[in-house]
Coordinates of C-alpha atoms in Angstrom, one line a residue:
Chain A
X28 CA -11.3 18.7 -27.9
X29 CA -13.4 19.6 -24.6
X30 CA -15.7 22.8 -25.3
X31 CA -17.5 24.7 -22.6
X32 CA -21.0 23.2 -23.4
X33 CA -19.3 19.8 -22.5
X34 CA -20.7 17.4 -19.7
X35 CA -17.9 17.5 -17.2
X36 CA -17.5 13.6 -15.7
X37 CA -14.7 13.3 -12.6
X38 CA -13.5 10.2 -10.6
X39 CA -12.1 9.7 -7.2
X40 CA -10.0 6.6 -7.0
X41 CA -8.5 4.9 -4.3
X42 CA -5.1 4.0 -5.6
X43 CA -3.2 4.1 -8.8
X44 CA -5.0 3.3 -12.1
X45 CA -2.1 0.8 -12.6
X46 CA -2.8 -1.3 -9.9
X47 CA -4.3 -4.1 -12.1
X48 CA -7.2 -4.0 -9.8
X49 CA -9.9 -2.5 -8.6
X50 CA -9.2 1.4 -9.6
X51 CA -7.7 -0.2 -12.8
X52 CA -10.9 -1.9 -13.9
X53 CA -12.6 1.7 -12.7
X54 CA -10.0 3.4 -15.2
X55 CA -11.0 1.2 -18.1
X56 CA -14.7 1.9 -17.4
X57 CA -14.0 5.6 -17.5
X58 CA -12.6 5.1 -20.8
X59 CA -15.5 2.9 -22.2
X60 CA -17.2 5.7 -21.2
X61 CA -15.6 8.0 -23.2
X62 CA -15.6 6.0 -26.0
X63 CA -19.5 5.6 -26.0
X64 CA -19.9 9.1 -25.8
X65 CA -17.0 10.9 -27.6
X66 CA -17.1 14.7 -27.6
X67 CA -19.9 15.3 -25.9
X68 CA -18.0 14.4 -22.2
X69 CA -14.9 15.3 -21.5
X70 CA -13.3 13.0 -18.1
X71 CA -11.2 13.9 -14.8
X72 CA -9.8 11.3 -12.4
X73 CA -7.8 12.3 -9.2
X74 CA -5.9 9.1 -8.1
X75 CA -4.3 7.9 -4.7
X76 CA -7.1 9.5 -2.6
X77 CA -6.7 8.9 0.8
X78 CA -9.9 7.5 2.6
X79 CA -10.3 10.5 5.3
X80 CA -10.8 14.3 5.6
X81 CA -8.4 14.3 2.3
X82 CA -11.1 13.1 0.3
X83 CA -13.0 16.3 1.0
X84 CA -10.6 18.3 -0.9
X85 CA -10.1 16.2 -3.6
X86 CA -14.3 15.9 -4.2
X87 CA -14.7 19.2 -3.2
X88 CA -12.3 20.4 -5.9
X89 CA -13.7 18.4 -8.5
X90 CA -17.1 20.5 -7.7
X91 CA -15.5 23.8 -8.0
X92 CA -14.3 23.1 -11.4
X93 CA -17.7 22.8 -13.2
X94 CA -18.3 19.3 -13.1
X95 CA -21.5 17.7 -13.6
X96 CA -21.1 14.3 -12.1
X97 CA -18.9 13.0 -9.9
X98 CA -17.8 8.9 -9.1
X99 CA -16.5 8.3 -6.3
X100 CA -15.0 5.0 -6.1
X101 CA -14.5 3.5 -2.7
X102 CA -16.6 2.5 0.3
X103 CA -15.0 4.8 2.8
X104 CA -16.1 7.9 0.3
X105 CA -19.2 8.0 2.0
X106 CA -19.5 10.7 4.5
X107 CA -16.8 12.5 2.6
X108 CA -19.4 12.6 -0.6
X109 CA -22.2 13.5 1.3
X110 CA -20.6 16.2 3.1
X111 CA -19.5 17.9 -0.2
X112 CA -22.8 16.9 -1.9
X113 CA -24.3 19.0 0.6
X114 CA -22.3 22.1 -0.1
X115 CA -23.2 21.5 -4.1
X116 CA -26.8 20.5 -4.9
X117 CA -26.5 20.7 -8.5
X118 CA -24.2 18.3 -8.7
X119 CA -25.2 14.9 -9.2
X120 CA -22.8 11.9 -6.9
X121 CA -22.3 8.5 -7.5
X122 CA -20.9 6.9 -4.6
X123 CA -19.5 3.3 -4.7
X124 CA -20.6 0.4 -2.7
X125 CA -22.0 2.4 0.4
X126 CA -25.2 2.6 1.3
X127 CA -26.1 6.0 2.7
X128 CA -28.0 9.0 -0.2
X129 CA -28.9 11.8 -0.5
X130 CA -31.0 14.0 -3.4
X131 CA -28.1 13.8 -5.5
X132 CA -25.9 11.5 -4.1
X133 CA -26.5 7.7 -5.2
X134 CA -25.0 4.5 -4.7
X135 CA -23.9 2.0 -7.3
X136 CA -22.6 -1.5 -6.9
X137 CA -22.0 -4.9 -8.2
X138 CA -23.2 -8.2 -7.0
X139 CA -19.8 -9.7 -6.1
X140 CA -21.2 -11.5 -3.5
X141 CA -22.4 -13.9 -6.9
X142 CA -18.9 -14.2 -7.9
X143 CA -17.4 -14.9 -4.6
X144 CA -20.0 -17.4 -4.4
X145 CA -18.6 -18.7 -7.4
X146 CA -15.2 -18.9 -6.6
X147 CA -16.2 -20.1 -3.1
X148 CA -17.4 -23.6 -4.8
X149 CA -14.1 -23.4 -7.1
X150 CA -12.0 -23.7 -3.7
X151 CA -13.9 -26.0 -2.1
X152 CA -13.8 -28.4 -4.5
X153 CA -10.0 -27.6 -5.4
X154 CA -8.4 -27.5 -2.6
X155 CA -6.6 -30.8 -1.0
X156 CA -5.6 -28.8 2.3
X157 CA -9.1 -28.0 2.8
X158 CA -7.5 -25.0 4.3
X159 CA -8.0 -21.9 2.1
X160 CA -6.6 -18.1 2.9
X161 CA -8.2 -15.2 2.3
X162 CA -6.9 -11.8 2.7
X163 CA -9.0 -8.8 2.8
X164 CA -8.7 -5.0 3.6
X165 CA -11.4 -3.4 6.1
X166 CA -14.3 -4.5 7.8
X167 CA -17.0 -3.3 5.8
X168 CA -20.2 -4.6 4.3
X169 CA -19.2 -5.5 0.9
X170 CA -15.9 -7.5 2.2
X171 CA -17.5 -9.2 5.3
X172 CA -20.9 -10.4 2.4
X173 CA -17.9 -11.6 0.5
X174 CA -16.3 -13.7 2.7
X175 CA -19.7 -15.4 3.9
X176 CA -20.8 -15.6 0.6
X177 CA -17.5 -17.9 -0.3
X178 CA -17.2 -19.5 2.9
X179 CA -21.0 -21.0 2.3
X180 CA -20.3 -21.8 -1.2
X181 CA -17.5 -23.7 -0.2
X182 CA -18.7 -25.6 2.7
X183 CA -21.5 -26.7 1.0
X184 CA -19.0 -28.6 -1.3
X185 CA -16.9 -29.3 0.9
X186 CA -17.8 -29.2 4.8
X187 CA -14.4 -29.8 6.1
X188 CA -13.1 -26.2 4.5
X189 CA -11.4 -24.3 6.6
X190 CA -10.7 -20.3 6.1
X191 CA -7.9 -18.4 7.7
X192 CA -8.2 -14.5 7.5
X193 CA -5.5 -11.8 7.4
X194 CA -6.6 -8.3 7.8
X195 CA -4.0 -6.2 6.3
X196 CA -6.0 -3.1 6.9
X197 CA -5.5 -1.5 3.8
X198 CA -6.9 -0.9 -0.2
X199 CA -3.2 -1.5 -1.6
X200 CA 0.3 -2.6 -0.6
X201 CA 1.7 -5.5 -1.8
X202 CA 4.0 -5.7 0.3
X203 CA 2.1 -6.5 3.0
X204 CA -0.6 -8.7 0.8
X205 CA 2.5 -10.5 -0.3
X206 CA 3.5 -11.0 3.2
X207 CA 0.2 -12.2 4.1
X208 CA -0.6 -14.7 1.0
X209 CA 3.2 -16.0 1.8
X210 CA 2.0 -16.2 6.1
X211 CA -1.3 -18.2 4.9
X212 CA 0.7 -20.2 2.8
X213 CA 3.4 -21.3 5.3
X214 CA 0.2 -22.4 7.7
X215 CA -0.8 -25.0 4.9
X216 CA -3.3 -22.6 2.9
X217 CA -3.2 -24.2 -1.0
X218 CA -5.9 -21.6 -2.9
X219 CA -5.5 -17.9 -1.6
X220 CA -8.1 -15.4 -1.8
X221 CA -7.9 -11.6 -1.8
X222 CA -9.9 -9.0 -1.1
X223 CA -7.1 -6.2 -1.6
X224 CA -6.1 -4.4 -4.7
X225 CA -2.7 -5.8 -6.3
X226 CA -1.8 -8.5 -7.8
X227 CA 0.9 -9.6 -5.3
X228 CA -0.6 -12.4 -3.3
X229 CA -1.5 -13.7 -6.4
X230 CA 2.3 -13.8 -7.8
X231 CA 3.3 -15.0 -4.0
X232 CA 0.6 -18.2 -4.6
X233 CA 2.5 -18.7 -8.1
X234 CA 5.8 -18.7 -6.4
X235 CA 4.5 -20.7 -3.7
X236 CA 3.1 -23.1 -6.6
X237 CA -0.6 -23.2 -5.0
X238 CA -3.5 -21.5 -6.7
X239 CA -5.0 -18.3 -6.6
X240 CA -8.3 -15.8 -8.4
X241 CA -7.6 -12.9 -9.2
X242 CA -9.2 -9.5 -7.8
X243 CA -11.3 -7.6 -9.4
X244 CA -9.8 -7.4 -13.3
X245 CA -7.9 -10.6 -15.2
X246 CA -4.7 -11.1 -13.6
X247 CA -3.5 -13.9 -15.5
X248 CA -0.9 -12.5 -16.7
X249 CA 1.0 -12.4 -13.5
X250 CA 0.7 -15.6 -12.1
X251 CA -0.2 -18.0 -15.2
X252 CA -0.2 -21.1 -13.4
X253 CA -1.6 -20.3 -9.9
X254 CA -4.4 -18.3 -11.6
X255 CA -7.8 -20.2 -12.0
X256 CA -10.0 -17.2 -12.5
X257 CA -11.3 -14.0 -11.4
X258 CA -14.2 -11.7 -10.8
X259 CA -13.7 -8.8 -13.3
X260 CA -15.3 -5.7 -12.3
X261 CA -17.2 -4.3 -15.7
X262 CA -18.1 -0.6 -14.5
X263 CA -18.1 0.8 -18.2
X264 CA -22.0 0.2 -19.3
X265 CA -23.3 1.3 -15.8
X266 CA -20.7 4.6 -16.4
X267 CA -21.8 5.3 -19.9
X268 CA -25.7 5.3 -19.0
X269 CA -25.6 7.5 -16.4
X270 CA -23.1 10.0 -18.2
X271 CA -26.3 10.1 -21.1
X272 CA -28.7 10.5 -18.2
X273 CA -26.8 13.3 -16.3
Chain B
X23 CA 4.9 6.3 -25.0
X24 CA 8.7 6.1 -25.6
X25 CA 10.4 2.5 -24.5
X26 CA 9.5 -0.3 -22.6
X27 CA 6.1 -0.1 -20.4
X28 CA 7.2 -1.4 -16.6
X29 CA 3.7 -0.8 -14.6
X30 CA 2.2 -3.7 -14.6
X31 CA 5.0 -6.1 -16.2
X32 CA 5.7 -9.6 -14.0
X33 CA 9.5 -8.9 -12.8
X34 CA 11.7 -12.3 -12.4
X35 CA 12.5 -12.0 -8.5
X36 CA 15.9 -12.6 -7.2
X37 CA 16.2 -14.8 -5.0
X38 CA 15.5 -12.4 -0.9
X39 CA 18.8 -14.2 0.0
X40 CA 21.8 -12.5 -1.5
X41 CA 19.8 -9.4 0.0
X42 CA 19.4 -10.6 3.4
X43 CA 23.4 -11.6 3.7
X44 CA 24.3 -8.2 2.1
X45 CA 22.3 -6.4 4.5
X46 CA 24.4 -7.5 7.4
X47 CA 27.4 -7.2 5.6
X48 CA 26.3 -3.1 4.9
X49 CA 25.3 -3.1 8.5
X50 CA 29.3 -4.3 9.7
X51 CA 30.8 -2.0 7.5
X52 CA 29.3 1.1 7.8
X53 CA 30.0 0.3 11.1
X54 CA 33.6 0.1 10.8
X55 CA 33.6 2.8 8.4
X56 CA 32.1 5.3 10.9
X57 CA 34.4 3.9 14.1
X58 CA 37.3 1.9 13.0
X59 CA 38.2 4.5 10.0
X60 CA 39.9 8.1 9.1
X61 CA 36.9 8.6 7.1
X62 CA 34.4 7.9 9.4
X63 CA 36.2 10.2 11.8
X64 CA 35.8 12.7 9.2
X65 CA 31.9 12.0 8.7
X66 CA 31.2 12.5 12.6
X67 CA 33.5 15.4 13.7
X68 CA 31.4 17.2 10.6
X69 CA 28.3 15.7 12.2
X70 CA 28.7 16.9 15.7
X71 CA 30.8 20.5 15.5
X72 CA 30.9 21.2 12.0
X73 CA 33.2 24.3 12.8
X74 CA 35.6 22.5 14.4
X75 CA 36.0 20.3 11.7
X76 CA 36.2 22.9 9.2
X77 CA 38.3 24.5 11.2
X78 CA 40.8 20.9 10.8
X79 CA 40.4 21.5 7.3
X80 CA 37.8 19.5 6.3
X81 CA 35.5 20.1 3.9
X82 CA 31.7 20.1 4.9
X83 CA 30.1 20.5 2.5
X84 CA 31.2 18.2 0.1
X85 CA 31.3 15.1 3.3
X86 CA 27.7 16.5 4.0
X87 CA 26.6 16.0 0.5
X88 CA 28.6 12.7 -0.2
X89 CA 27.1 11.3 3.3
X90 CA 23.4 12.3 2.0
X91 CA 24.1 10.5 -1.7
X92 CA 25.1 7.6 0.2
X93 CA 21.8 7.4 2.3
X94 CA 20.3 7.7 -1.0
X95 CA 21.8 5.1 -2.2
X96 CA 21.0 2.7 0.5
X97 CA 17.4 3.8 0.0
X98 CA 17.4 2.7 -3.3
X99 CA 19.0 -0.6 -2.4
X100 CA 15.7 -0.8 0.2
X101 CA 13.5 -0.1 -2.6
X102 CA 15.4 -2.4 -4.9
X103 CA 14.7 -5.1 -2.9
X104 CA 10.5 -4.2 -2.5
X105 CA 10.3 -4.7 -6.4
X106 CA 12.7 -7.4 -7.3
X107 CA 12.2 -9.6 -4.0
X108 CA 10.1 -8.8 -1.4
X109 CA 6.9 -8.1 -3.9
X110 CA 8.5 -8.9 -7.3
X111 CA 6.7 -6.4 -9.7
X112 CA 6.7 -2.2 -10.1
X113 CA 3.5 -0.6 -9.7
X114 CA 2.6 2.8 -8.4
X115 CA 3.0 3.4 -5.0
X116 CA 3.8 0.3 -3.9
X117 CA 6.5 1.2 -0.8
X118 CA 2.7 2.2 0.7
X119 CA 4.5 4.7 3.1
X120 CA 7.3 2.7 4.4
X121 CA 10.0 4.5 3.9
X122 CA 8.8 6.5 6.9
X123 CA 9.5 3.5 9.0
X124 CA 13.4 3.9 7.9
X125 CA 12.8 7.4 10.1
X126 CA 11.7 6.0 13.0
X127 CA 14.6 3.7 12.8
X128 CA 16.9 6.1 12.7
X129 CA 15.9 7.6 16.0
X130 CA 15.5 4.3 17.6
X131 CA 18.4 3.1 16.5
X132 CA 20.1 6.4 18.2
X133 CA 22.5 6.8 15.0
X134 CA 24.2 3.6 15.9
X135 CA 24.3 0.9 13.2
X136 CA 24.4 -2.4 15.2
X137 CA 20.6 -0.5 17.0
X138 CA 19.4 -0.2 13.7
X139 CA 19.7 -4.1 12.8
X140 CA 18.1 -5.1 16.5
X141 CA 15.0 -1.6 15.8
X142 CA 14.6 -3.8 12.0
X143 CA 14.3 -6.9 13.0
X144 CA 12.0 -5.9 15.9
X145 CA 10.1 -4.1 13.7
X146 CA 9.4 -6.7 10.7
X147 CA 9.3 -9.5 13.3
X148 CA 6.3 -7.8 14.8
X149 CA 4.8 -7.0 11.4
X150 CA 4.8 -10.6 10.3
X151 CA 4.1 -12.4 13.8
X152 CA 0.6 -10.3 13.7
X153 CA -0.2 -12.1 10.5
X154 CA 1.0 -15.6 12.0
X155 CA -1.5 -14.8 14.9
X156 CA -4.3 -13.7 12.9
X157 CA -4.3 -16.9 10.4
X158 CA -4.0 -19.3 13.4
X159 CA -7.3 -17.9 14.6
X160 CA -6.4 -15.9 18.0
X161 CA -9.3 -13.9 19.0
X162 CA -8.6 -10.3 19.2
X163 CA -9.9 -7.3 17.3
X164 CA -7.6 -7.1 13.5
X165 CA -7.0 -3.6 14.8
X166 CA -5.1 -4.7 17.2
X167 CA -2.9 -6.7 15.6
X168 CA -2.4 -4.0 12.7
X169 CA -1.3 -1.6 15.5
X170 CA 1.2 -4.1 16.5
X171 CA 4.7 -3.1 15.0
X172 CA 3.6 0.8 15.5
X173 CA 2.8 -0.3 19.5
X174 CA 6.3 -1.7 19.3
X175 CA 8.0 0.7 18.0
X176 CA 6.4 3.5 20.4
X177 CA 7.2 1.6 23.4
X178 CA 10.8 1.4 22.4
X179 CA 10.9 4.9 21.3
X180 CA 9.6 6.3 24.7
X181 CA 11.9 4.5 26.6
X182 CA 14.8 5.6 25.2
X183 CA 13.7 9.3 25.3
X184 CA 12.4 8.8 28.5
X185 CA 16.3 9.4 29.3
X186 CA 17.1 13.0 27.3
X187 CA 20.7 12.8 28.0
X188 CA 21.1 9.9 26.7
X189 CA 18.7 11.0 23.5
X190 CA 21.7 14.2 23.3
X191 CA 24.5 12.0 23.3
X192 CA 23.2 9.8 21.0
X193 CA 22.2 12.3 18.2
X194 CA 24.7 14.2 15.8
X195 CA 25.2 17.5 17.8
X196 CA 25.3 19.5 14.4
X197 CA 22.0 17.5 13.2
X198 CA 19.7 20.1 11.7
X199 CA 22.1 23.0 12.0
X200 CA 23.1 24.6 8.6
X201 CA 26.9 25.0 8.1
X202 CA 27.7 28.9 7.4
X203 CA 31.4 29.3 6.1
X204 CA 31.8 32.7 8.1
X205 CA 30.0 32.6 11.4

């Protein structure tokens, strides 16, 4: 049970904890978390946070309720962080994959750029098309890094690769990712790629009977033959240490 | 947890087809329930001058209620066809704020059935053609082209208010308007 001398750790996420993606693999670091620590933290997590003046609130309510660090777990956090992190300077921030700080606002991130590296020479050598599709979310850094990180992995394989793009403009809706992996499919794509949160254009590719990666946790389960493998987001260690440090 | 854990469980699709041919089929007769039957007579007189039709004998508020439960059960039939077809699998969420489209329609189809089919199709024909574009490589912003269906739909929607008579005419006189036994 929580007690009042407890370190009090909350989370922002983007979109549902059951999205088998990225806030998913963000949930289950949370968790390792607790475990590592046990009593000694007890956890939040507001889910479905909207990127815009929303996010204020939500951060901002997190602060008011005694906590002592706060994740928050999407690029488009940013100014919202920094704007509460202002208003609370005892309170330390972690913000996800941006790249603006403040005293006690830091960033954290991942190297996917490695991985999508990884699973750039995977397509190239894979695919018989040599047309791949990749569907991502938003212009920012860490997307745009990852499609030039996989598009030079695979052309170096493979110069006649060809990429086409979708923006979908958004974190999560399968619907419209499914709609997107089925477009890239119809105009001779054979490996999709996603940069977008559910599993769906992964399940389209195994309808489709091409091949897919999953995003950002194992996704195997949905689409057992399409699936060749995924980058899988380990946030836990990186959560635990700076819970011990806070 | 009690029962069977859904979130997250691979669904086997049916196929979009049976879907697709029952949605005309709704389309049809709904639309020859509201202008080719007693009981669509009924629904509108209580839709445009409640009193009147109260007056006739009707009852309101039970049509009222049955109308809503049957707009309820149409949206489930749309959502139905999200999980089992059109993305086959439940998570959280996933409709991602498109039941607000089925508003729009409403208005631009002016409460007429046969509209609503022509404001659909317009609508999802837009939504995919932007995709089409943007994987054959046409050069324009991705902003653009997710703006697309709302564009679309905004044009449509400010011509047909640009008329208000015909935007009275077309809605349910008694939209909105609580019905009061004793007024």
């Amino acid at each position: 049970m929580a007690n009042a001398a407890d370190k009090k750790i909350g989370f922002i996420y983007i979109g549902p904890p059951g999205d088998h993606g990225w806030t998913y693999m963000h949930d289950v670091g949370r968790k390792y978390m607790e475990d590592q620590l046990g009593d000694s933290i007890s956890t939040t997590f507001i889910e479905n946070v909207p990127e815009n003046a929303d996010a204020v609130r939500s951060i901002r309510k997190l602060a008011e309720t005694g906590h002592d660090l706060i994740f928050t777990t999407s690029f488009n956090y940013m100014d919202q962080t920094l704007e509460v992190a202002k208003e609370f300077p005892d309170i330390k921030f972690e913000h996800a994959t941006g790249y603006q700080r403040l005293d006690n606002v830091s960033t954290y991130s991942a190297r996917f750029y490695e991985g999508r590296s990884v699973i750039g020479h995977i397509a190239g050598k894979m695919t018989e098309t040599n047309t791949i599709g990749y569907i991502v979310s938003f212009p920012i850094p860490e997307v745009i890094r990852g499609i030039n990180a996989f598009y030079l992995a695979a052309s170096k394989v493979n110069p006649d690769v060809k990429i086409k793009i979708i923006w979908v403009y958004s974190w999560y809706d399968p619907g419209k990712e499914a709609d997107a992996a089925n477009t890239l499919i119809n105009q001779g794509a054979d490996i999709i790629v996603q940069h977008t949160d559910s599993y769906a254009p992964c399940q389209a590719a195994e309808k489709a009977g091409v091949l897919a990666f999953g995003q950002a946790s194992n996704q195997e389960a949905f689409c057992p033959n399409a699936h060749m493998t995924a980058i899988e987001d380990i946030w836990g260690p990186y959560y635990a240490a700076k819970a011990k440090l806070s | 947890m009690l029962g069977k854990k859904f979130s997250g469980t691979p669904i086997n699709g049916l196929s979009p087809y049976y879907f697709i041919i029952g949605s005309f089929l709704l389309v049809i007769l709904v639309h020859h329930i509201l202008y080719k039957t007693r009981i669509g007579l009924i629904v509108r007189s209580v839709g445009e001058n409640h009193h009147s039709a109260f007056a006739l004998g009707y009852d309101v508020i039970k049509t009222r209620y049955l109308t809503i439960m049957f707009g309820g059960v149409m949206s489930s039939l749309a959502g139905f066809y999200i999980s089992i077809c059109y993305a086959p699998m439940w998570q959280e969420g996933m409709t991602a704020g498109r039941g607000w489209i089925a508003l729009a329609l409403v208005v631009f189809a002016t409460w007429k059935p046969y509209r609503l089919l022509v404001g659909a199709y317009i609508f999802g024909g837009v939504a995919i053609m932007q995709m089409n574009l943007q994987a054959f490589g046409v050069k324009l912003p991705g902003q653009i082209f997710t703006m697309m269906p709302y564009i679309a739909t905004l044009v449509v929607l400010v011509f047909i208010s640009s008329n208000k008579l015909r935007l009275k005419l077309s809605a349910p006189s008694s939209l909105n308007i609580p019905f009061e036994k004793n007024q």
